[in-house]
Amino acid sequence: MPALPSSIIDPLWHQFSRLIPPLIDTHPLRCHRPRISDRIIFDKLIAVLVLGASYLKISDSTCSATTRRARRDEWITAGIFHKLEQICLESYDRIIGLALDNISVDGCIVKAPCGGEIAGRSPVDRGKQGTKRSLMVDGNGIPLGCVIAGANRHDSILLVPTLKTLSRFGDHLPGRITVHLDAGYDSKKTRSLLSELGYDWVISAKGQPLQAGARWVVERTNSWPTRGFKKLGICTERRGRVVEAFIALANAVIIIRRLIREAWITYCWDTRSTRRP
């Protein structure tokens, strides 16, 4: 049984395969073993992301753990995962439309038992190793950008790097953008930084009862990678570039899933399913 339904994994693979650079065979005699199919590697990486299994545990006669890691690193070097995420965002914006006038940012801490480049002492897990994801979403909860760091980094420190990921949209940003933040960002320094960047803000006040406002969408989106992708719920990768690649792949899945759901209630086409996705 596949880790994701075919309605999601097939369009993802269709676009992903177009981004894979052509293979240049440098073997002098061209007598090496046949190259494992890219589709097999892609399906295995999806299984690793969704199920959280180790590379060795899901190895079989079709593909070894070493081959999977090597191909993954090739694709990371080529920037395919981030290009896929960008294409999914552009497709969603073209078909449904991104609500970029209201964005929300919040951090999420997950366990990182293996440590690594982006691990730090977690303040919510008795000082054990953890990783923090600073996530930015639009007004409907579509992930726009993510910055990772050690769990001991404060949310406000990661705010500016997270907001800078909006540069991926170039000149297509609205004239006025309102940033919605929780009480952890309630400080004069944060307000000064937002003023310098030209953003409006809605920040929950410290010491007051819970003020969800329009910020609840980022809380919901933060739960999707943690609950739906076990590889991100417990981060066992030690290298930052690998974690960023898996986050980009997870965001692409989330965006495609939301695109299919929103398009079903917005548009009609001949082959549309009668059952709501």
One Martini backbone bead per residue (centre of mass of N, CA, C, O) as a GRO file, in nm:
protein
  277
    1MET     BB    1   0.095   0.037   0.025
    2PRO     BB    2   0.089   0.353  -0.012
    3ALA     BB    3   0.169   0.647   0.163
    4LEU     BB    4   0.003   0.778  -0.074
    5PRO     BB    5  -0.217   0.884  -0.271
    6SER     BB    6  -0.243   0.903  -0.614
    7SER     BB    7  -0.360   1.202  -0.625
    8ILE     BB    8  -0.069   1.304  -0.510
    9ILE     BB    9   0.184   1.138  -0.612
   10ASP     BB   10   0.154   1.167  -0.921
   11PRO     BB   11   0.184   1.479  -0.961
   12LEU     BB   12   0.450   1.497  -0.812
   13TRP     BB   13   0.614   1.308  -0.998
   14HIS     BB   14   0.565   1.452  -1.264
   15GLN     BB   15   0.726   1.707  -1.171
   16PHE     BB   16   0.984   1.585  -1.051
   17SER     BB   17   1.090   1.444  -1.313
   18ARG     BB   18   1.139   1.726  -1.466
   19LEU     BB   19   1.381   1.815  -1.254
   20ILE     BB   20   1.565   1.600  -1.340
   21PRO     BB   21   1.861   1.563  -1.439
   22PRO     BB   22   2.054   1.450  -1.668
   23LEU     BB   23   2.237   1.171  -1.730
   24ILE     BB   24   2.595   1.122  -1.690
   25ASP     BB   25   2.802   0.889  -1.834
   26THR     BB   26   3.144   0.811  -1.698
   27HIS     BB   27   3.191   0.534  -1.779
   28PRO     BB   28   3.427   0.389  -1.979
   29LEU     BB   29   3.260   0.095  -2.039
   30ARG     BB   30   2.951   0.066  -1.969
   31CYS     BB   31   2.938  -0.195  -1.724
   32HIS     BB   32   2.744  -0.132  -1.518
   33ARG     BB   33   2.497  -0.121  -1.324
   34PRO     BB   34   2.189  -0.055  -1.323
   35ARG     BB   35   1.987   0.203  -1.268
   36ILE     BB   36   1.782   0.309  -1.050
   37SER     BB   37   1.482   0.411  -1.035
   38ASP     BB   38   1.347   0.712  -0.956
   39ARG     BB   39   1.066   0.616  -0.859
   40ILE     BB   40   1.163   0.432  -0.634
   41ILE     BB   41   1.307   0.648  -0.468
   42PHE     BB   42   1.066   0.834  -0.428
   43ASP     BB   43   0.882   0.632  -0.279
   44LYS     BB   44   1.080   0.585  -0.044
   45LEU     BB   45   1.089   0.880   0.057
   46ILE     BB   46   0.792   0.897   0.122
   47ALA     BB   47   0.799   0.670   0.332
   48VAL     BB   48   0.999   0.807   0.521
   49LEU     BB   49   0.829   1.063   0.575
   50VAL     BB   50   0.558   0.928   0.675
   51LEU     BB   51   0.673   0.675   0.862
   52GLY     BB   52   0.981   0.713   0.980
   53ALA     BB   53   1.170   0.527   0.854
   54SER     BB   54   1.440   0.372   0.793
   55TYR     BB   55   1.641   0.298   0.534
   56LEU     BB   56   1.692   0.000   0.620
   57LYS     BB   57   1.397  -0.103   0.683
   58ILE     BB   58   1.303  -0.041   0.358
   59SER     BB   59   1.481  -0.237   0.239
   60ASP     BB   60   1.535  -0.410  -0.077
   61SER     BB   61   1.568  -0.543  -0.393
   62THR     BB   62   1.524  -0.250  -0.533
   63CYS     BB   63   1.671  -0.097  -0.274
   64SER     BB   64   1.911   0.064  -0.106
   65ALA     BB   65   2.022   0.277   0.134
   66THR     BB   66   2.263   0.398  -0.019
   67THR     BB   67   2.114   0.477  -0.278
   68ARG     BB   68   1.908   0.664  -0.145
   69ARG     BB   69   2.107   0.869  -0.027
   70ALA     BB   70   2.256   0.944  -0.287
   71ARG     BB   71   2.007   1.046  -0.447
   72ARG     BB   72   1.915   1.255  -0.245
   73ASP     BB   73   2.176   1.430  -0.264
   74GLU     BB   74   2.151   1.495  -0.561
   75TRP     BB   75   1.876   1.645  -0.538
   76ILE     BB   76   1.967   1.858  -0.337
   77THR     BB   77   2.193   1.986  -0.510
   78ALA     BB   78   1.971   2.054  -0.744
   79GLY     BB   79   1.703   2.171  -0.591
   80ILE     BB   80   1.428   2.006  -0.622
   81PHE     BB   81   1.255   2.041  -0.364
   82HIS     BB   82   1.228   2.355  -0.381
   83LYS     BB   83   1.111   2.366  -0.666
   84LEU     BB   84   0.856   2.205  -0.602
   85GLU     BB   85   0.741   2.394  -0.391
   86GLN     BB   86   0.723   2.643  -0.578
   87ILE     BB   87   0.528   2.520  -0.788
   88CYS     BB   88   0.297   2.465  -0.592
   89LEU     BB   89   0.252   2.759  -0.510
   90GLU     BB   90   0.195   2.870  -0.796
   91SER     BB   91  -0.049   2.687  -0.851
   92TYR     BB   92  -0.224   2.780  -0.617
   93ASP     BB   93  -0.226   3.083  -0.693
   94ARG     BB   94  -0.355   3.041  -0.980
   95ILE     BB   95  -0.621   2.878  -0.884
   96ILE     BB   96  -0.688   3.009  -0.588
   97GLY     BB   97  -0.504   3.178  -0.391
   98LEU     BB   98  -0.307   3.381  -0.204
   99ALA     BB   99  -0.302   3.517   0.137
  100LEU     BB  100  -0.065   3.777   0.168
  101ASP     BB  101  -0.194   4.003   0.364
  102ASN     BB  102  -0.204   3.746   0.570
  103ILE     BB  103   0.033   3.649   0.814
  104SER     BB  104   0.188   3.370   0.989
  105VAL     BB  105   0.398   3.309   1.287
  106ASP     BB  106   0.564   3.006   1.413
  107GLY     BB  107   0.675   2.775   1.647
  108CYS     BB  108   0.830   2.435   1.649
  109ILE     BB  109   0.894   2.157   1.863
  110VAL     BB  110   1.119   1.880   1.820
  111LYS     BB  111   1.265   1.595   1.819
  112ALA     BB  112   1.646   1.515   1.838
  113PRO     BB  113   1.810   1.233   1.919
  114CYS     BB  114   2.074   1.269   1.706
  115GLY     BB  115   2.111   1.549   1.654
  116GLY     BB  116   2.319   1.802   1.513
  117GLU     BB  117   2.312   2.103   1.341
  118ILE     BB  118   1.982   2.158   1.447
  119ALA     BB  119   2.049   2.117   1.754
  120GLY     BB  120   1.904   2.154   2.092
  121ARG     BB  121   1.809   2.254   2.388
  122SER     BB  122   1.509   2.177   2.528
  123PRO     BB  123   1.266   2.362   2.715
  124VAL     BB  124   1.027   2.109   2.687
  125ASP     BB  125   1.257   1.841   2.734
  126ARG     BB  126   1.480   1.839   2.959
  127GLY     BB  127   1.728   1.920   2.755
  128LYS     BB  128   1.688   1.787   2.507
  129GLN     BB  129   1.705   1.721   2.187
  130GLY     BB  130   1.616   1.979   1.943
  131THR     BB  131   1.385   2.125   1.699
  132LYS     BB  132   1.316   2.425   1.516
  133ARG     BB  133   1.020   2.557   1.353
  134SER     BB  134   0.976   2.839   1.142
  135LEU     BB  135   0.652   2.928   1.040
  136MET     BB  136   0.489   3.034   0.733
  137VAL     BB  137   0.162   3.167   0.657
  138ASP     BB  138  -0.123   3.222   0.531
  139GLY     BB  139  -0.459   3.297   0.576
  140ASN     BB  140  -0.511   2.959   0.512
  141GLY     BB  141  -0.231   2.781   0.585
  142ILE     BB  142  -0.014   2.808   0.373
  143PRO     BB  143   0.298   2.726   0.318
  144LEU     BB  144   0.582   2.962   0.263
  145GLY     BB  145   0.795   2.911   0.509
  146CYS     BB  146   1.114   2.780   0.653
  147VAL     BB  147   1.296   2.769   0.967
  148ILE     BB  148   1.587   2.621   1.110
  149ALA     BB  149   1.672   2.516   1.452
  150GLY     BB  150   1.737   2.516   1.756
  151ALA     BB  151   1.543   2.481   2.044
  152ASN     BB  152   1.703   2.735   2.195
  153ARG     BB  153   1.568   2.922   2.005
  154HIS     BB  154   1.406   3.203   1.962
  155ASP     BB  155   1.146   3.312   1.783
  156SER     BB  156   1.234   3.615   1.731
  157ILE     BB  157   1.507   3.544   1.585
  158LEU     BB  158   1.344   3.392   1.334
  159LEU     BB  159   1.162   3.603   1.197
  160VAL     BB  160   1.328   3.741   0.972
  161PRO     BB  161   1.415   3.484   0.811
  162THR     BB  162   1.121   3.404   0.756
  163LEU     BB  163   1.027   3.664   0.603
  164LYS     BB  164   1.247   3.641   0.370
  165THR     BB  165   1.095   3.407   0.211
  166LEU     BB  166   0.912   3.610   0.041
  167SER     BB  167   1.114   3.645  -0.203
  168ARG     BB  168   0.991   3.411  -0.383
  169PHE     BB  169   0.758   3.630  -0.502
  170GLY     BB  170   0.873   3.899  -0.544
  171ASP     BB  171   0.640   4.131  -0.703
  172HIS     BB  172   0.361   3.971  -0.578
  173LEU     BB  173   0.319   4.151  -0.345
  174PRO     BB  174   0.153   4.326  -0.142
  175GLY     BB  175   0.150   4.639  -0.009
  176ARG     BB  176   0.005   4.513   0.250
  177ILE     BB  177   0.125   4.352   0.554
  178THR     BB  178   0.005   4.121   0.800
  179VAL     BB  179   0.134   4.019   1.115
  180HIS     BB  180   0.081   3.721   1.303
  181LEU     BB  181   0.127   3.693   1.661
  182ASP     BB  182   0.238   3.591   1.952
  183ALA     BB  183   0.352   3.654   2.277
  184GLY     BB  184   0.658   3.582   2.209
  185TYR     BB  185   0.671   3.872   2.025
  186ASP     BB  186   0.628   4.075   2.269
  187SER     BB  187   0.809   4.355   2.153
  188LYS     BB  188   0.993   4.626   2.057
  189LYS     BB  189   1.184   4.484   1.862
  190THR     BB  190   0.970   4.357   1.679
  191ARG     BB  191   0.829   4.620   1.595
  192SER     BB  192   1.078   4.752   1.468
  193LEU     BB  193   1.131   4.536   1.253
  194LEU     BB  194   0.853   4.558   1.111
  195SER     BB  195   0.882   4.857   1.039
  196GLU     BB  196   1.137   4.830   0.861
  197LEU     BB  197   0.981   4.618   0.662
  198GLY     BB  198   0.666   4.726   0.629
  199TYR     BB  199   0.482   4.601   0.857
  200ASP     BB  200   0.215   4.489   0.994
  201TRP     BB  201   0.049   4.414   1.322
  202VAL     BB  202  -0.053   4.121   1.534
  203ILE     BB  203  -0.010   4.101   1.890
  204SER     BB  204  -0.004   3.928   2.154
  205ALA     BB  205  -0.042   3.969   2.487
  206LYS     BB  206   0.105   3.962   2.774
  207GLY     BB  207  -0.085   3.823   3.040
  208GLN     BB  208  -0.316   3.719   2.866
  209PRO     BB  209  -0.549   3.574   2.737
  210LEU     BB  210  -0.625   3.389   2.487
  211GLN     BB  211  -0.528   3.501   2.141
  212ALA     BB  212  -0.595   3.396   1.837
  213GLY     BB  213  -0.748   3.489   1.595
  214ALA     BB  214  -0.566   3.463   1.282
  215ARG     BB  215  -0.338   3.245   1.404
  216TRP     BB  216  -0.455   2.945   1.391
  217VAL     BB  217  -0.338   2.842   1.116
  218VAL     BB  218  -0.042   2.786   1.214
  219GLU     BB  219  -0.114   2.570   1.419
  220ARG     BB  220  -0.234   2.371   1.219
  221THR     BB  221   0.010   2.348   1.022
  222ASN     BB  222   0.214   2.249   1.240
  223SER     BB  223   0.059   1.967   1.279
  224TRP     BB  224   0.092   1.822   1.006
  225PRO     BB  225   0.395   1.733   1.008
  226THR     BB  226   0.389   1.599   1.294
  227ARG     BB  227   0.141   1.390   1.230
  228GLY     BB  228   0.188   1.310   0.904
  229PHE     BB  229   0.522   1.322   0.950
  230LYS     BB  230   0.743   1.132   1.122
  231LYS     BB  231   1.017   1.257   1.031
  232LEU     BB  232   0.925   1.543   1.170
  233GLY     BB  233   0.834   1.460   1.458
  234ILE     BB  234   1.116   1.290   1.447
  235CYS     BB  235   1.436   1.404   1.420
  236THR     BB  236   1.705   1.200   1.260
  237GLU     BB  237   1.853   1.414   1.121
  238ARG     BB  238   2.181   1.587   1.102
  239ARG     BB  239   2.126   1.752   0.845
  240GLY     BB  240   1.998   2.043   0.730
  241ARG     BB  241   1.949   1.986   0.421
  242VAL     BB  242   1.769   1.737   0.469
  243VAL     BB  243   1.546   1.865   0.636
  244GLU     BB  244   1.468   2.079   0.425
  245ALA     BB  245   1.383   1.874   0.208
  246PHE     BB  246   1.153   1.738   0.372
  247ILE     BB  247   0.991   1.996   0.418
  248ALA     BB  248   0.943   2.061   0.119
  249LEU     BB  249   0.794   1.795   0.058
  250ALA     BB  250   0.569   1.830   0.267
  251ASN     BB  251   0.461   2.100   0.156
  252ALA     BB  252   0.383   1.990  -0.120
  253VAL     BB  253   0.170   1.795  -0.015
  254ILE     BB  254  -0.008   2.003   0.131
  255ILE     BB  255  -0.070   2.182  -0.115
  256ILE     BB  256  -0.198   1.966  -0.296
  257ARG     BB  257  -0.420   1.884  -0.100
  258ARG     BB  258  -0.552   2.171  -0.088
  259LEU     BB  259  -0.598   2.207  -0.389
  260ILE     BB  260  -0.794   1.972  -0.432
  261ARG     BB  261  -1.005   2.064  -0.223
  262GLU     BB  262  -1.062   2.353  -0.333
  263ALA     BB  263  -1.125   2.274  -0.631
  264TRP     BB  264  -1.378   2.096  -0.576
  265ILE     BB  265  -1.548   2.365  -0.461
  266THR     BB  266  -1.483   2.564  -0.727
  267TYR     BB  267  -1.474   2.342  -0.952
  268CYS     BB  268  -1.547   2.196  -1.278
  269TRP     BB  269  -1.512   1.856  -1.410
  270ASP     BB  270  -1.543   1.561  -1.573
  271THR     BB  271  -1.335   1.393  -1.358
  272ARG     BB  272  -1.474   1.453  -1.107
  273SER     BB  273  -1.533   1.364  -0.807
  274THR     BB  274  -1.817   1.284  -0.602
  275ARG     BB  275  -1.606   1.287  -0.378
  276ARG     BB  276  -1.483   1.442  -0.119
  277PRO     BB  277  -1.143   1.495  -0.026
   0.00000   0.00000   0.00000
